[in-house]
């Protein structure tokens, strides 16, 4: 028994449709064992071409436990169209709008940030509608090659909670190498050590030496405006460009953005309360020059892409494209189309407030601070 996957463009839905046919026992097997990376055999057909050696499994981290699972399709021989060797199909269970990661990745790219592409797709299973998914581009050698970047650069994924670039990071435990030469993550460990050892007074010069400054400013500004509260300790990549010997932070897994954390999310928060802070952000906003540049970048983004005039036509187009599929999907956490429309409107309202709220925080709220050892213990005292 095998699984057959066929893709066709559906003009009425304005999005691609993936039609799966499989042995129900095989599909149930991977659902029942969702914590394991169990692949089941598959065939894949697209635009008249068939791949007979394809596998499929459940993918994701904490999302694996949700009723609607994310899927990975792997091509064991040859490549998918445009060079992809695998497809990531995200269920977007925690995003009742279905739009947050799509919008975030688009705005990241429009800001000039290197970022994955994403698009909505319909998935059919044995003739029935399985659900609406987001097809998310993998960050791999093809990702870099298609963008004219060096495919030999080392890429490290912040795979587990606690991958904060802090002194508490254990690269071999918290991080996962995705591309490049295997050097036991030695370059990542050096970056972590240097980030934490660099004095605050010279951190601005350190960013110039180890990062592309304008790119670093942009990713910090965009992460903040999108309220990416689940990054900096998880869900991002660090890419080491071998020729320039400079690093870049690349975004990943942005389904938890504005609607999840709200328009008042603190601009200086680089982690959760139970995880170490990330010095890449913490030291940047303690630098007067870098914070000034980050603030100015937010102003520039507000004038160009991070405003309702720019985003509303995009939202309207996406709503029209996916509304029927959202209404048809009974596997997600959206009880009815009215709830979905309310959530989309909430997202738009939060989006419209975010820039002003963030600038107000920078200008008026207390900043983060450091605690330095004084060099000796405090004298004994008696409490009366």
XYZ file of C-alpha atoms in Angstrom, residues 21-382:
362
model
C -4.525 9.023 -1.269
C -3.125 6.545 1.234
C -3.718 3.475 3.293
C -5.596 4.792 6.352
C -3.523 2.537 8.606
C -0.281 4.129 7.367
C -1.572 7.631 7.943
C -2.966 6.694 11.355
C 0.410 5.197 12.254
C 2.238 8.494 12.002
C -0.590 10.313 13.815
C -0.555 7.794 16.672
C 3.242 8.054 16.934
C 3.489 11.792 16.340
C 6.483 12.255 18.653
C 8.587 10.031 16.398
C 9.938 10.833 12.937
C 8.297 7.840 11.282
C 8.163 8.067 7.490
C 5.618 6.155 5.418
C 6.212 5.473 1.692
C 4.567 7.720 -0.857
C 4.381 8.753 -4.481
C 4.074 12.365 -5.562
C 2.662 13.832 -8.753
C 2.813 17.433 -9.880
C 2.045 18.922 -13.264
C 2.226 15.566 -15.004
C 5.446 14.406 -13.310
C 5.413 11.574 -10.787
C 7.956 10.859 -8.055
C 7.536 7.263 -6.883
C 10.075 7.303 -4.050
C 8.625 9.824 -1.599
C 8.111 9.625 2.168
C 5.909 11.555 4.576
C 5.995 12.107 8.348
C 4.744 14.354 11.149
C 6.942 17.410 11.700
C 7.297 20.198 14.267
C 8.212 20.595 17.919
C 5.493 21.238 20.538
C 2.899 21.452 17.761
C 3.059 17.680 17.230
C 0.665 17.169 20.140
C -2.109 19.268 18.564
C -5.011 17.469 16.860
C -4.071 18.883 13.445
C -0.498 17.826 12.620
C 2.102 19.482 10.441
C 3.563 17.265 7.710
C 6.881 16.859 5.919
C 7.049 15.376 2.424
C 10.531 14.087 1.510
C 11.691 13.331 -2.033
C 14.134 10.432 -1.817
C 15.145 10.537 -5.479
C 15.451 13.619 -7.622
C 14.084 16.999 -6.645
C 10.756 18.743 -6.437
C 10.011 21.685 -8.722
C 12.419 24.640 -8.227
C 14.966 22.349 -6.604
C 13.193 21.515 -3.353
C 13.941 18.070 -1.958
C 11.274 18.331 0.761
C 8.068 20.202 1.562
C 7.065 21.574 4.969
C 3.291 21.706 5.425
C 2.434 23.647 8.587
C -0.944 23.101 10.228
C -0.836 26.569 11.921
C -2.974 25.222 14.781
C -2.126 28.042 17.189
C -2.853 30.752 14.626
C -6.611 31.098 14.245
C -6.105 33.727 11.542
C -3.971 31.477 9.296
C -2.173 34.652 8.176
C 0.427 35.586 10.782
C 3.369 33.539 9.511
C 2.497 34.298 5.891
C 2.410 38.049 6.567
C 5.514 37.942 8.793
C 7.618 36.115 6.214
C 6.429 38.439 3.447
C 7.203 41.578 5.431
C 10.593 40.177 6.406
C 11.447 39.724 2.732
C 10.052 43.140 1.800
C 12.226 44.718 4.494
C 15.297 43.241 2.799
C 15.735 40.422 5.307
C 16.775 36.992 4.050
C 13.721 34.886 4.877
C 11.817 31.798 3.737
C 8.896 31.943 1.322
C 5.450 30.675 2.328
C 2.092 30.067 0.658
C -1.272 28.570 1.589
C -2.229 25.166 0.166
C -5.233 22.863 0.391
C -4.602 19.209 1.283
C -6.989 16.383 0.373
C -6.821 12.920 1.976
C -8.515 9.942 0.293
C -10.886 12.237 -1.555
C -11.856 14.253 1.509
C -10.583 17.676 2.532
C -7.879 17.219 5.180
C -7.264 20.902 5.839
C -5.659 24.213 4.995
C -1.883 24.326 5.434
C 0.970 26.768 4.996
C 3.770 25.565 2.714
C 7.004 26.867 4.301
C 10.318 26.891 2.456
C 13.113 24.920 4.121
C 16.360 26.706 5.040
C 18.912 24.470 3.334
C 21.545 24.541 0.580
C 18.891 25.225 -2.058
C 17.607 28.145 0.020
C 21.038 29.814 -0.145
C 21.783 28.857 -3.737
C 18.512 30.372 -4.968
C 19.466 33.640 -3.261
C 23.049 33.758 -4.506
C 24.456 33.048 -1.042
C 27.333 30.738 -0.140
C 25.972 27.213 0.351
C 29.127 26.247 2.281
C 28.265 28.571 5.143
C 27.428 26.946 8.451
C 23.780 27.273 9.485
C 22.670 26.510 13.034
C 19.035 26.178 14.052
C 17.951 27.282 17.524
C 16.219 23.947 17.951
C 15.351 23.774 21.657
C 14.204 26.240 24.286
C 17.307 27.807 25.783
C 19.185 28.366 22.513
C 19.737 31.989 23.522
C 23.376 32.602 22.511
C 23.981 32.895 26.262
C 26.700 31.528 28.516
C 24.273 28.727 29.395
C 23.965 27.463 25.814
C 25.239 23.992 25.052
C 25.481 24.074 21.235
C 25.437 20.299 20.846
C 22.264 20.114 22.937
C 20.324 23.293 22.138
C 21.350 23.779 18.507
C 21.132 21.747 15.304
C 23.481 22.196 12.344
C 21.568 22.407 9.049
C 24.252 23.309 6.456
C 28.005 23.650 6.148
C 31.106 21.809 7.276
C 30.957 19.722 10.427
C 33.383 21.320 12.885
C 31.498 20.322 16.026
C 29.851 23.761 16.144
C 33.202 25.323 17.079
C 32.432 28.593 15.259
C 29.045 28.890 16.988
C 30.697 28.394 20.384
C 33.225 31.119 19.555
C 30.398 33.484 18.582
C 28.567 32.749 21.834
C 31.727 33.333 23.875
C 32.522 36.573 22.052
C 28.955 37.898 22.321
C 28.970 37.407 26.072
C 32.558 38.514 26.732
C 32.469 41.696 24.663
C 32.294 44.780 26.920
C 29.181 46.858 26.469
C 31.284 49.942 25.680
C 32.714 48.297 22.544
C 29.658 46.273 21.491
C 28.817 48.644 18.634
C 32.257 48.019 17.104
C 31.818 44.284 17.716
C 28.611 44.275 15.648
C 30.479 46.013 12.815
C 33.175 43.338 12.904
C 31.061 40.180 13.271
C 27.750 41.126 11.567
C 26.504 43.189 8.675
C 25.391 46.178 10.749
C 22.421 47.306 8.641
C 21.196 43.702 8.395
C 21.523 43.249 12.171
C 19.611 46.477 12.794
C 16.889 45.374 10.377
C 16.300 41.943 11.919
C 16.182 43.416 15.420
C 13.693 46.060 14.292
C 11.502 43.562 12.418
C 11.539 41.008 15.242
C 10.337 43.739 17.571
C 7.612 45.145 15.320
C 6.253 41.649 14.684
C 6.197 40.904 18.444
C 8.238 37.755 17.925
C 8.090 36.637 21.518
C 9.105 33.053 20.789
C 12.374 33.908 19.079
C 15.803 34.733 20.649
C 15.556 31.588 22.800
C 14.159 29.313 20.057
C 12.938 29.494 16.447
C 15.681 31.256 14.487
C 18.861 30.425 12.567
C 22.407 31.724 12.813
C 24.247 31.683 9.453
C 28.052 32.024 9.252
C 29.182 33.390 5.886
C 32.623 31.862 5.215
C 34.165 34.534 2.960
C 33.392 37.576 5.089
C 33.457 35.627 8.379
C 30.291 37.454 9.411
C 27.105 36.151 11.006
C 23.427 36.694 10.233
C 20.285 35.930 12.218
C 17.563 34.424 10.032
C 13.886 34.175 11.101
C 11.951 30.931 11.488
C 8.592 29.701 12.810
C 6.677 32.972 13.015
C 3.119 31.766 13.575
C 3.182 33.346 17.056
C 3.437 37.023 16.250
C 1.245 40.076 16.747
C -2.045 38.415 17.676
C -0.334 36.050 20.090
C 1.786 38.539 22.044
C -0.102 41.778 21.380
C 0.781 45.317 20.358
C 2.324 46.133 23.750
C 4.875 43.330 23.745
C 8.066 44.725 25.391
C 10.665 45.754 22.821
C 13.500 44.727 25.157
C 12.313 41.194 25.953
C 14.776 38.700 24.509
C 13.507 35.568 26.234
C 10.861 34.098 28.465
C 11.056 34.541 32.219
C 12.387 30.984 32.595
C 15.100 31.148 29.888
C 18.401 33.076 29.669
C 18.393 36.463 27.955
C 19.907 36.755 24.483
C 22.912 39.113 24.392
C 22.481 39.856 20.673
C 19.389 41.920 21.473
C 20.165 42.855 25.086
C 23.511 44.481 24.285
C 22.168 46.128 21.139
C 19.477 48.064 22.993
C 21.957 49.077 25.698
C 24.083 50.675 22.975
C 22.948 54.267 22.371
C 24.074 54.200 18.731
C 22.495 50.834 17.907
C 19.235 51.586 19.695
C 19.017 54.878 17.815
C 19.509 53.049 14.508
C 16.956 50.375 15.433
C 14.425 53.072 16.319
C 15.069 54.915 13.052
C 14.693 51.670 11.122
C 11.264 51.200 12.725
C 10.294 54.706 11.591
C 11.452 53.909 8.056
C 9.555 50.617 8.037
C 6.433 52.389 9.280
C 6.645 54.727 6.311
C 7.171 51.923 3.785
C 5.733 48.493 4.614
C 4.680 48.330 8.267
C 1.452 50.293 7.934
C -2.199 49.552 7.233
C -2.138 51.193 3.802
C 0.411 48.644 2.682
C -0.881 45.601 4.545
C -4.665 45.943 4.048
C -4.723 45.018 0.325
C -2.498 42.023 1.108
C -4.821 40.924 3.920
C -7.888 41.364 1.732
C -6.345 39.238 -1.008
C -5.364 36.449 1.386
C -8.778 36.473 3.071
C -10.492 36.085 -0.301
C -8.136 33.245 -1.255
C -8.453 31.141 1.902
C -11.912 31.952 3.314
C -13.654 28.969 1.720
C -10.900 26.625 2.890
C -11.016 28.002 6.439
C -14.766 27.426 6.527
C -14.330 23.883 5.201
C -11.506 22.899 7.566
C -12.895 20.981 10.561
C -9.485 19.868 11.858
C -8.250 23.269 13.068
C -9.019 25.371 16.167
C -11.438 27.696 14.341
C -15.013 26.884 15.312
C -16.689 28.982 12.601
C -15.940 31.559 9.928
C -17.197 34.362 12.168
C -14.489 33.617 14.725
C -11.863 33.628 11.986
C -13.018 37.004 10.675
C -12.944 38.419 14.223
C -9.400 37.155 14.722
C -8.272 38.659 11.407
C -9.784 42.027 12.388
C -8.051 41.809 15.772
C -4.764 41.165 13.990
C -5.270 44.215 11.789
C -5.990 46.416 14.816
C -2.905 45.185 16.665
C -0.795 45.641 13.551
C -1.966 49.235 13.232
C -0.989 50.026 16.845
C 2.357 48.250 17.013
C 4.775 50.879 15.656
C 3.519 53.732 17.831
C 3.406 51.506 20.907
C 6.971 50.343 20.321
C 8.345 53.847 19.740
C 6.614 55.019 22.911
C 8.261 52.204 24.843
C 11.698 53.119 23.524
C 11.212 56.821 24.260
C 9.427 56.677 27.599
C 9.718 53.278 29.298
C 12.592 52.109 31.546
C 15.264 50.188 29.678
C 16.859 46.879 30.492
C 19.906 46.916 32.727
C 22.920 44.839 33.732
C 24.049 43.714 37.156
C 27.782 43.759 37.756
C 29.685 42.005 40.486
C 31.171 44.558 42.923
C 34.181 42.400 43.670
C 33.585 41.584 47.314
C 30.826 40.323 49.535
C 28.544 42.754 51.291
C 29.419 43.287 54.959
C 27.484 41.372 57.578
C 24.478 43.172 58.912
C 22.001 42.581 61.681
